[in-house]
Amino acid sequence: MHLLDPSPEPLTAWLKEHGYPAFRAGQIRKWLFENRAGGFADMTDLPKKLREELAADWMLWTSKVVRHQTAPDGTEKLLLQLADGGRIECVLLRDGDRRSICISTQVGCAMGCVFCASGLDGVDRNLTSGEIIEQMLLLQRLLPSEERLSHIVVMGMGEPLANLDHLLPALDVACSDTGLGISHRRITISTVGLPVPLDRLTALGTAYQLAVSLHAPSDELRTQIVPTNKSTGLADILSAADRYFAASGRRLTFEYVLLAEINDRPEHAHQLAELLQGRTMLLNVIPYNPVAGLPYKTPSGNAINRFRDILIAGGINVKFRQRKGSEIEAACGQLRRSTPVASPEVAKSPA
Ligand code: SAH
């Protein structure tokens, strides 16, 4: 049994069965989320016998840290090997006072965006809620004890809206006061744009920030670089995003990976400004981060400025995403199941 599985019933039932009072569950939770325990032995205010019994019946960490890398800008990336051998990556980002984590939701990705490393080998499976929470806690343990996680971006490997059933319980824990206590406003779900599960999120009344990966101003171009667009289409995605905005009141974010000579021309910027007109939103432009083996190029500074100037003149609220962690391939679109080159810095699992 995985202790980080968010449904509380199994632990409560187990404690009862073993003759322990229910309040022990709260103590254990506090050890995990607040005190950042590395193992049962750390939980020093629990009776020794309980700690031993817990260790016999429960797993705390189901994944192993296979590699831990740190970039000069303070970004840290963990390559995790899951219990079944699957591999995922997750990232800790430092920016001023912000301590953000970028987490994965699937082993691989089925969306097939042509410029992204995560989907190069397709998808194996969805992560469990416990595996998603485990990433949060392993990354939190990289911080000194006086620092707290402030933001979560669900922008790692995988398509979050394809695994909502496991993502939402994990995010509930992230938001809960007895979990990580991070406000909904500071949690962003990034999606390729799947209208049906997006409407489900709207109907649930969630207040997370939503980021929709647009990448092209026309269906013709978008279908070339984001293959799922063939069945969804821009119009349906935009109207589903508008419904989410109407229900949640959260300003929408649209993401646009800028690929040299593909979607960075002046006419693309003009079309984009027209397409997004009239919305309360932020356009986050991400100059392409190179992925080994892919033929795409990052636009020149001139092309980037030209693109930005047209959007600003068109009244679009635009920001360029600062590249972080690219030295360790931890930047957007660079996360993959494993990295071909072995690194000497192998970190130990905390367990
Ligand atoms: N599947 C989700 C979340 C993962 S990707 C989504 O599509 O939104 C997070 C962001 O990084 C997306 O906007 C994605 O398009 C972008 N991205 C992917 N590959 C990239 C690359 N090589 N350079 C820059 N951004 C990239």
Coordinates of C-alpha atoms and ligand atoms in Angstrom, one line a residue:
M1 CA 0.0 0.0 0.0
H2 CA 1.3 3.4 -0.9
L3 CA 1.1 5.9 2.0
L4 CA 0.9 8.8 -0.4
D5 CA -2.3 7.5 -2.0
P6 CA -4.6 10.4 -1.2
S7 CA -7.7 8.4 -0.2
P8 CA -7.6 8.6 3.7
E9 CA -9.7 5.5 4.3
P10 CA -7.1 2.7 3.9
L11 CA -4.7 4.3 6.5
T12 CA -7.6 5.0 9.0
A13 CA -8.9 1.4 8.6
W14 CA -5.3 0.0 9.0
L15 CA -4.7 2.1 12.2
K16 CA -8.0 0.9 13.7
E17 CA -7.2 -2.7 12.8
H18 CA -3.9 -2.5 14.5
G19 CA -5.3 -0.9 17.6
Y20 CA -4.1 2.7 17.1
P21 CA -6.1 5.8 17.6
A22 CA -7.3 7.7 14.5
F23 CA -5.3 10.8 15.4
R24 CA -2.2 9.0 14.4
A25 CA -3.2 9.5 10.7
G26 CA -3.0 13.3 11.2
Q27 CA 0.4 13.0 12.8
I28 CA 1.7 10.8 9.9
R29 CA 0.3 13.3 7.4
K30 CA 2.1 16.2 9.2
W31 CA 5.3 14.3 9.1
L32 CA 5.0 13.8 5.4
F33 CA 3.8 17.2 4.2
E34 CA 5.1 19.6 6.8
N35 CA 8.1 18.0 8.4
R36 CA 9.3 16.4 5.1
A37 CA 10.1 13.0 6.6
G38 CA 12.4 10.9 4.6
G39 CA 11.2 7.6 6.1
F40 CA 9.1 6.1 8.9
A41 CA 12.1 6.2 11.3
D42 CA 12.0 10.0 11.2
M43 CA 8.5 10.1 12.7
T44 CA 9.8 10.3 16.2
D45 CA 6.6 11.1 18.0
L46 CA 5.0 7.9 16.9
P47 CA 5.5 4.8 19.1
K48 CA 8.4 2.7 17.8
K49 CA 6.2 -0.3 17.3
L50 CA 3.8 1.7 15.1
R51 CA 6.8 2.9 13.0
E52 CA 7.9 -0.6 12.5
E53 CA 4.5 -1.9 11.7
L54 CA 4.0 1.0 9.2
A55 CA 7.3 0.2 7.5
A56 CA 6.2 -3.5 7.2
D57 CA 2.9 -2.8 5.5
W58 CA 3.3 0.6 3.7
M59 CA 5.5 2.0 1.1
L60 CA 6.4 5.7 1.4
W61 CA 8.5 6.1 -1.7
T62 CA 7.5 3.9 -4.6
S63 CA 10.0 5.6 -7.0
K64 CA 13.7 5.8 -6.9
V65 CA 15.7 9.0 -7.7
V66 CA 17.9 7.7 -10.5
R67 CA 19.5 11.0 -11.2
H68 CA 19.5 14.5 -9.6
Q69 CA 20.9 17.4 -11.6
T70 CA 21.3 21.0 -10.7
A71 CA 21.7 23.8 -13.3
P72 CA 23.7 27.0 -12.7
D73 CA 20.4 29.0 -12.4
G74 CA 19.3 26.9 -9.4
T75 CA 16.9 24.7 -11.4
E76 CA 17.0 21.1 -10.2
K77 CA 15.7 18.1 -12.1
L78 CA 14.9 14.6 -10.8
L79 CA 14.8 11.5 -13.0
L80 CA 12.5 9.0 -11.2
Q81 CA 12.2 5.3 -11.8
L82 CA 8.8 4.1 -10.9
A83 CA 8.0 0.8 -9.2
D84 CA 7.2 -0.8 -12.6
G85 CA 10.4 0.5 -14.2
G86 CA 8.8 3.4 -16.0
R87 CA 10.7 6.7 -15.9
I88 CA 9.6 10.3 -15.5
E89 CA 11.2 13.6 -14.8
C90 CA 10.1 16.5 -12.6
V91 CA 11.7 19.9 -11.9
L92 CA 12.2 22.5 -9.1
L93 CA 12.5 26.1 -10.3
R94 CA 13.7 29.1 -8.3
D95 CA 12.8 32.6 -9.3
G96 CA 13.1 35.4 -6.7
D97 CA 10.9 34.2 -3.8
R98 CA 9.1 31.7 -5.9
R99 CA 9.7 28.0 -5.5
S100 CA 7.8 26.3 -8.3
I101 CA 7.7 22.7 -9.2
C102 CA 6.9 21.3 -12.6
I103 CA 5.3 17.8 -12.3
S104 CA 4.5 15.0 -14.8
T105 CA 1.2 13.2 -15.1
Q106 CA 2.0 10.3 -17.5
V107 CA 4.9 8.1 -18.4
G108 CA 5.5 9.6 -21.9
C109 CA 2.8 11.4 -23.8
A110 CA 0.3 10.4 -26.5
M111 CA -0.2 13.9 -28.0
G112 CA 2.7 13.8 -30.4
C113 CA 3.5 17.5 -30.6
V114 CA 6.4 17.4 -33.1
F115 CA 8.7 19.7 -31.1
C116 CA 8.4 18.1 -27.7
A117 CA 10.7 15.5 -26.2
S118 CA 8.1 14.0 -23.8
G119 CA 6.1 12.2 -26.5
L120 CA 8.9 10.9 -28.7
D121 CA 8.1 7.3 -27.7
G122 CA 4.4 7.6 -27.1
V123 CA 2.7 7.0 -23.8
D124 CA 3.0 4.0 -21.5
R125 CA 0.5 4.8 -18.8
N126 CA -1.1 7.3 -16.5
L127 CA 0.6 8.1 -13.2
T128 CA -1.4 7.3 -10.0
S129 CA -2.4 10.1 -7.6
G130 CA 0.2 8.7 -5.2
E131 CA 3.0 9.0 -7.8
I132 CA 2.0 12.6 -8.6
I133 CA 2.1 13.5 -4.9
E134 CA 5.4 11.7 -4.6
Q135 CA 7.0 14.1 -7.1
M136 CA 5.7 17.1 -5.1
L137 CA 7.3 15.7 -1.8
L138 CA 10.6 14.6 -3.4
L139 CA 11.0 18.1 -4.9
Q140 CA 9.9 19.8 -1.7
R141 CA 12.7 17.9 0.1
L142 CA 15.3 19.6 -2.1
L143 CA 14.4 22.9 -0.4
P144 CA 16.0 24.1 2.9
S145 CA 13.5 23.7 5.7
E146 CA 12.8 27.4 6.0
E147 CA 11.6 27.5 2.3
R148 CA 8.2 26.4 1.1
L149 CA 6.9 25.4 -2.3
S150 CA 4.9 28.3 -3.6
H151 CA 3.6 27.3 -7.1
I152 CA 2.9 24.1 -9.0
V153 CA 2.8 23.9 -12.8
V154 CA 1.4 20.7 -14.3
M155 CA 3.6 21.1 -17.3
G156 CA 5.9 18.1 -17.1
M157 CA 5.6 14.9 -19.2
G158 CA 2.1 13.9 -20.3
E159 CA -1.2 15.5 -21.0
P160 CA -2.8 16.4 -17.7
L161 CA -6.4 16.4 -19.1
A162 CA -5.9 12.8 -20.2
N163 CA -5.3 11.8 -16.6
L164 CA -7.8 14.0 -14.7
D165 CA -9.0 11.1 -12.5
H166 CA -5.6 10.8 -10.9
L167 CA -4.5 14.4 -11.1
L168 CA -7.4 16.0 -9.3
P169 CA -7.1 14.0 -6.1
A170 CA -3.4 14.8 -6.0
L171 CA -4.0 18.5 -6.5
D172 CA -6.6 18.4 -3.7
V173 CA -3.8 17.3 -1.4
A174 CA -1.5 20.1 -2.8
C175 CA -4.2 22.7 -1.9
S176 CA -5.3 21.2 1.4
D177 CA -4.2 22.8 4.7
T178 CA -3.1 19.4 5.9
G179 CA -1.3 18.9 2.6
L180 CA 1.0 21.5 1.0
G181 CA -1.4 24.4 1.6
I182 CA -0.8 25.9 -1.9
S183 CA -3.6 28.1 -3.1
H184 CA -5.6 27.1 -6.3
R185 CA -4.4 30.3 -7.9
R186 CA -0.9 29.2 -7.7
I187 CA -1.5 25.9 -9.5
T188 CA -1.5 25.9 -13.3
I189 CA -2.7 23.0 -15.5
S190 CA -1.3 23.2 -19.0
T191 CA -3.1 21.4 -21.7
V192 CA -2.7 20.7 -25.4
G193 CA -6.4 21.6 -25.5
L194 CA -8.9 18.7 -25.1
P195 CA -12.4 20.3 -25.1
V196 CA -14.2 17.3 -23.5
P197 CA -12.1 17.0 -20.4
L198 CA -11.8 20.7 -20.2
D199 CA -15.5 21.0 -20.0
R200 CA -15.4 18.5 -17.2
L201 CA -13.0 20.7 -15.3
T202 CA -15.3 23.6 -15.9
A203 CA -18.3 21.6 -14.6
L204 CA -16.4 20.6 -11.5
G205 CA -15.9 24.3 -10.7
T206 CA -12.2 24.1 -10.1
A207 CA -10.3 27.3 -9.6
Y208 CA -6.9 26.3 -11.0
Q209 CA -5.1 28.4 -13.5
L210 CA -5.5 27.1 -17.0
A211 CA -2.8 27.3 -19.7
V212 CA -3.8 26.2 -23.2
S213 CA -1.0 25.3 -25.6
L214 CA -2.0 27.0 -28.9
H215 CA 1.2 27.2 -31.0
A216 CA -0.4 28.2 -34.2
P217 CA -3.1 30.7 -35.3
S218 CA -4.8 28.5 -37.9
D219 CA -6.0 24.9 -38.0
E220 CA -3.9 24.2 -41.0
L221 CA -0.6 25.0 -39.3
R222 CA -1.7 23.7 -35.9
T223 CA -2.5 20.3 -37.2
Q224 CA 1.0 20.1 -38.7
I225 CA 2.7 20.7 -35.4
V226 CA 0.1 19.5 -32.8
P227 CA -1.4 16.4 -34.4
T228 CA -4.3 16.1 -31.9
N229 CA -5.7 19.3 -33.5
K230 CA -7.0 17.3 -36.3
S231 CA -9.8 16.0 -34.2
T232 CA -10.3 19.0 -31.9
G233 CA -9.8 22.1 -34.0
L234 CA -9.0 25.6 -32.7
A235 CA -12.6 26.8 -32.5
D236 CA -13.7 24.1 -30.1
I237 CA -10.6 24.5 -27.9
L238 CA -11.0 28.3 -27.7
S239 CA -14.7 28.1 -26.8
A240 CA -14.0 25.4 -24.2
A241 CA -11.3 27.7 -22.7
D242 CA -13.8 30.6 -22.8
R243 CA -16.3 28.5 -20.8
Y244 CA -13.6 27.7 -18.2
F245 CA -12.8 31.4 -17.9
A246 CA -16.5 32.3 -17.5
A247 CA -17.0 29.7 -14.8
S248 CA -13.7 30.1 -12.9
G249 CA -13.0 33.8 -13.4
R250 CA -9.3 32.9 -13.9
R251 CA -7.4 34.8 -16.5
L252 CA -6.6 32.4 -19.3
T253 CA -3.1 31.8 -20.4
F254 CA -2.2 30.7 -24.0
E255 CA 1.1 29.2 -24.7
Y256 CA 2.9 29.5 -28.0
V257 CA 6.2 27.7 -28.7
L258 CA 8.0 29.9 -31.2
L259 CA 9.7 27.7 -33.9
A260 CA 12.0 29.4 -36.4
E261 CA 10.5 29.7 -39.9
I262 CA 7.4 27.6 -38.9
N263 CA 5.1 29.8 -36.8
D264 CA 7.2 32.9 -36.1
R265 CA 6.4 35.0 -39.2
P266 CA 4.7 38.4 -39.1
E267 CA 1.5 37.0 -40.6
H268 CA 1.3 34.4 -37.8
A269 CA 1.6 37.2 -35.3
H270 CA -1.2 39.2 -37.0
Q271 CA -3.4 36.2 -37.2
L272 CA -2.8 35.3 -33.6
A273 CA -3.6 38.8 -32.4
E274 CA -6.9 38.6 -34.3
L275 CA -7.7 35.2 -33.0
L276 CA -7.2 36.1 -29.4
Q277 CA -8.8 39.6 -29.6
G278 CA -11.3 40.5 -26.8
R279 CA -10.2 37.9 -24.2
T280 CA -8.9 38.5 -20.7
M281 CA -5.8 36.6 -21.2
L282 CA -2.0 36.3 -21.2
L283 CA -0.1 35.0 -24.2
N284 CA 3.0 33.2 -23.0
V285 CA 5.5 32.9 -25.9
I286 CA 8.2 30.2 -25.4
P287 CA 11.1 30.4 -27.8
Y288 CA 11.8 26.8 -28.8
N289 CA 14.1 24.8 -26.4
P290 CA 16.2 22.5 -28.5
V291 CA 15.5 18.8 -28.2
A292 CA 18.2 16.4 -29.3
G293 CA 17.3 14.7 -32.6
L294 CA 14.6 17.2 -33.6
P295 CA 15.2 19.5 -36.6
Y296 CA 13.6 22.6 -35.2
K297 CA 15.4 25.9 -34.4
T298 CA 15.0 28.7 -31.9
P299 CA 14.1 32.0 -33.7
S300 CA 16.7 34.7 -33.8
G301 CA 16.4 37.7 -31.5
N302 CA 15.2 39.8 -34.4
A303 CA 12.4 37.4 -35.3
I304 CA 11.4 37.2 -31.6
N305 CA 11.2 41.0 -31.3
R306 CA 9.3 41.4 -34.5
F307 CA 6.8 38.8 -33.3
R308 CA 6.4 40.5 -30.0
D309 CA 6.0 44.0 -31.5
I310 CA 3.2 42.9 -33.7
L311 CA 1.3 41.3 -30.9
I312 CA 1.7 44.3 -28.6
A313 CA 0.6 46.6 -31.4
G314 CA -2.5 44.3 -31.7
G315 CA -3.3 44.9 -28.1
I316 CA -2.3 41.4 -26.9
N317 CA -1.0 41.0 -23.4
V318 CA 2.2 39.0 -24.1
K319 CA 5.1 37.7 -22.1
F320 CA 8.1 35.7 -23.1
R321 CA 8.9 32.8 -20.9
Q322 CA 12.3 33.0 -19.4
R323 CA 14.3 29.8 -20.2
K324 CA 15.2 27.9 -17.1
G325 CA 17.2 24.8 -16.6
S326 CA 18.2 24.3 -20.2
E327 CA 21.7 23.3 -19.2
I328 CA 20.2 20.1 -17.7
E329 CA 17.4 19.7 -20.2
A330 CA 14.9 20.8 -17.7
A331 CA 13.3 23.5 -19.7
C332 CA 9.8 23.3 -21.3
G333 CA 9.5 20.4 -23.7
Q334 CA 12.8 18.9 -22.7
L335 CA 11.6 16.3 -20.2
R336 CA 11.7 12.8 -21.3
R337 CA 11.6 9.2 -19.8
S338 CA 15.3 8.8 -19.6
T339 CA 18.3 10.6 -20.9
P340 CA 20.7 8.9 -23.1
V341 CA 23.9 10.3 -21.4
A342 CA 24.7 8.9 -18.0
S343 CA 25.5 11.4 -15.3
P344 CA 27.9 10.9 -12.4
E345 CA 25.7 12.8 -10.0
V346 CA 23.4 10.0 -8.8
A347 CA 21.4 11.0 -5.8
K348 CA 20.1 8.7 -3.1
S349 CA 16.4 8.2 -2.5
P350 CA 15.5 9.7 0.8
A351 CA 13.9 6.4 2.0
Ligands
SAH1 N1 0.7 18.4 -22.4 C1 0.7 19.7 -21.8 C2 1.7 20.0 -20.8 C3 3.2 19.7 -21.1 S1 4.1 20.8 -22.1 C4 0.6 20.8 -22.9 O1 0.7 20.5 -24.0 O2 0.4 22.0 -22.5 C5 4.3 22.3 -21.3 C6 4.5 23.4 -22.4 O3 5.8 23.3 -23.0 C7 3.5 23.3 -23.5 O4 3.1 24.5 -23.9 C8 4.4 22.7 -24.6 O5 3.9 22.9 -25.9 C9 5.7 23.4 -24.4 N2 6.8 22.8 -25.1 C10 6.9 21.5 -25.6 N3 8.1 21.3 -26.2 C11 8.8 22.5 -26.2 C12 10.1 22.9 -26.7 N4 10.9 22.0 -27.3 N5 10.4 24.1 -26.4 C13 9.6 25.0 -25.8 N6 8.4 24.6 -25.3 C14 8.0 23.4 -25.5

